[in-house]
C-alpha angles and dihedrals in degrees: 000000000000091000091057090050092050090049090050093052092048093050092047089054093048094047092046088055090052091050093052099044110026107093092185095070120103134219118258113252112267112252127202114220105216115200121177090272113007128051118199132175111251091237090057097046117116094204136081103257131169119202124201112198129202092260091057091047090054099044103037112106093247137102100202141045091248092055092049091052090053088074093057116106114247095018120114105203110187110187128199098203125337141280094045099301091141132331138171117218122202127181122210095344094318121135127249088259090062098057121086120211120201138181111210089337094312112129117237098190114145121211091210099059143327089239085085095050094097095048087116110184093206124098114236090241090067097050110102100173142357122212115199114196111193121201129028114343098167090107088060105033108013137243106342093054088082100139099011147313136247118206118198109206127201129182139210108229120221093221139048118273136159131197132181133171145177132195142174137184151150122329090035092293115172135159148151142194139200127194130174134178112204113179118184111192108300091348112095124189139172129191127186137173131183140181128198126176142159140179087230136255094248138008114319096357100118118130145180123200124185123181133186123187133179128177130175139172141176132194107230092186137344088280105034134065137174123206134182134188133194124180141163134184129186122196125185116175147155107249103202107167095358097122106359138006092219094080112041092178096068114142134186139188122194130184118189124189129184130184127174141167127189141179122205129193121189116173125154110315095347130089121180128175127184118191138175125187144170128207124188129184126186117192127185117183128183125189088205112035098215097033111062091170092065093067128333135170123196118186130175120185127186125189121191120186143168125193138186115196128176147161135194131198113224137172087262098050136275123324119203124194140166150162131210139183122195135178122193122194134180132189110191137158087217106031097036133226107311142152140184135192124220125189125185141189126189135194131167143154132210122192143157115248093187140358090280106025135072137179133201127190135167149135137235115205118197129189117206121193089222101039108024125223122353127178130210111194123180143163139196132198127188136180128195104222089186138334094292106025124073131176124197146170134191144171134198145170122242131200136179130179118212119266121239089256090056090051109035114012118132120189143132094271105019131052124182126225117223091191094069119130123216119267120244134179144176116223134200129188136174133172155136127253127198123196114172133145099325093326122113127177136163138180120191138178118202136184128188118185110194131198120198095006108194111228133164113237141173136190097225142344091274094055125083122250112259125183120234138170121258112208103224131359128168124203116190136162151134131260125197130178141170130189125180125186116199122212117240112270130197096263122097090232114064136180100217104176143359129186140175134179136178128194131187124190128183129187130190094210108127121189114241115240109277093011123106122200122212109207117005098066092046093059121117119286102167125018124175120178125180130176142173137182125209128186136196111208107313099304109062126057129179120195119186128184134187127192128188111192126187119173129193111275092358134099116264123240139188126220129194123194132175139182134191121203124192120196090348095172097038130094093265120031137171136202140186127186141177123207124202093012090177090058091232120188107226148143124214104179138008111341095310111140106220119222123268122225112342136167137210133184136179150148136242135203125202132180128185 
């Protein structure tokens, strides 16, 4: 590990020198971070945020959203299978239950289990940007944003365009996508479909994923707009090793639906958005694929929500406010027929306290039908030391109530605990951010002190897993990252971009003698990610990525991936990629053996 650290420090030094002396570099495009209420330029944000743009989505050697996120610093993406079949995402040592996924600000939390959080019913071709907010986001989004939040952003184009693609690869992998934007006057609309399938890379790991997405919007006046979104995803897959190694013939089928409608008013200094949405998730699980009578779970969850979010610019800064009402229901042969009601109120204020400094503070108050009122205060402060260097610090409270699986599940290898208490934590963060002429760097220290951490435990390999509360656990660490974009020179061969990041996480959770924990001590400890992009003329691009992963109490591993694109922005384009070039033997989640070296190739067509 020390050699990777030495290499990281040397590269940081070299790239810093480039950023200071190379007058041909260019400044990264300014990005506006749009939360449900506030919108803040990335350069003025006092949080650690990673942004994945459309170009990165297209050129990263990955075929699913989950695989793309695995290259993001600070994210622990633990896949069961590939191509987005199922994945758990943790942030800064947090569990998959402590990460909130959103689509255009709409929460995708599932009351059954966080395993369904990344069942994103949006084809990759429709994703324009991904904002990853690390650290507590409960003050912004509510209870599930315990360790962070990931917002998937789509857009409605103003002009006609059409895209279609096909690909194939090892293990019988095949897939295709179609996306079309069809504006008619002020009415904008976008439709997309995708299909991904494979025969599987080992026994009982085949899958089929189909996704349908529709989005539309119309400007009623110069100040008002209505938008709607409808999406559906179906996943059928062999689940060998997903939840236990005792039954290799596990099988699962999941259908996720999302529907939303919103109205936005922006006039003068006032912005007001009203939104209603419904999310449904149907989950059928069999312990023996071809024998449902042996053991079968059938769960159906429905979430209904309405939100009102607003902001107002005043002489004393920006005021954000909001209300939400949410009802969560589940109908399950295992978990029972249950429902809960969640109400929320939000208020915050952002203001400048000098020409170079700003402060933001607020509170989100949630009412739970089972636990009463809970409050999540937080504050951020930032100071612009000069035009390209910013320092910041923040703190926030986090809170998460147990899922129905945590509380009530009954199975051969897992037993719920209805005496669980909600998790809560206080978080601190401080760092420096550099943005200068195509150069971007950040170093951050974070600390999360948790009370009543929910963790699954067991006494021995013959006993079932049972969740329990741990009194006090502290996760802390440091995150560093550098990205440098080179300007195009006169040579045919060009080095376009290079990046490197390193993360270290430490936890003071110690297993009691005779007690084994399932998730916390398998969180990331060391994570090193490097990447570069080369180009030949304007037609050929090579993107290469390397990840070194070392988790607590688990063996480390290194992964190499590469992708070549030809005519990526032209009418006809082609790509080829290889994952796990080093043919590493590794496991990310459960007892699922991940594939060795495997290749994919395909073509795309686009018309504007």
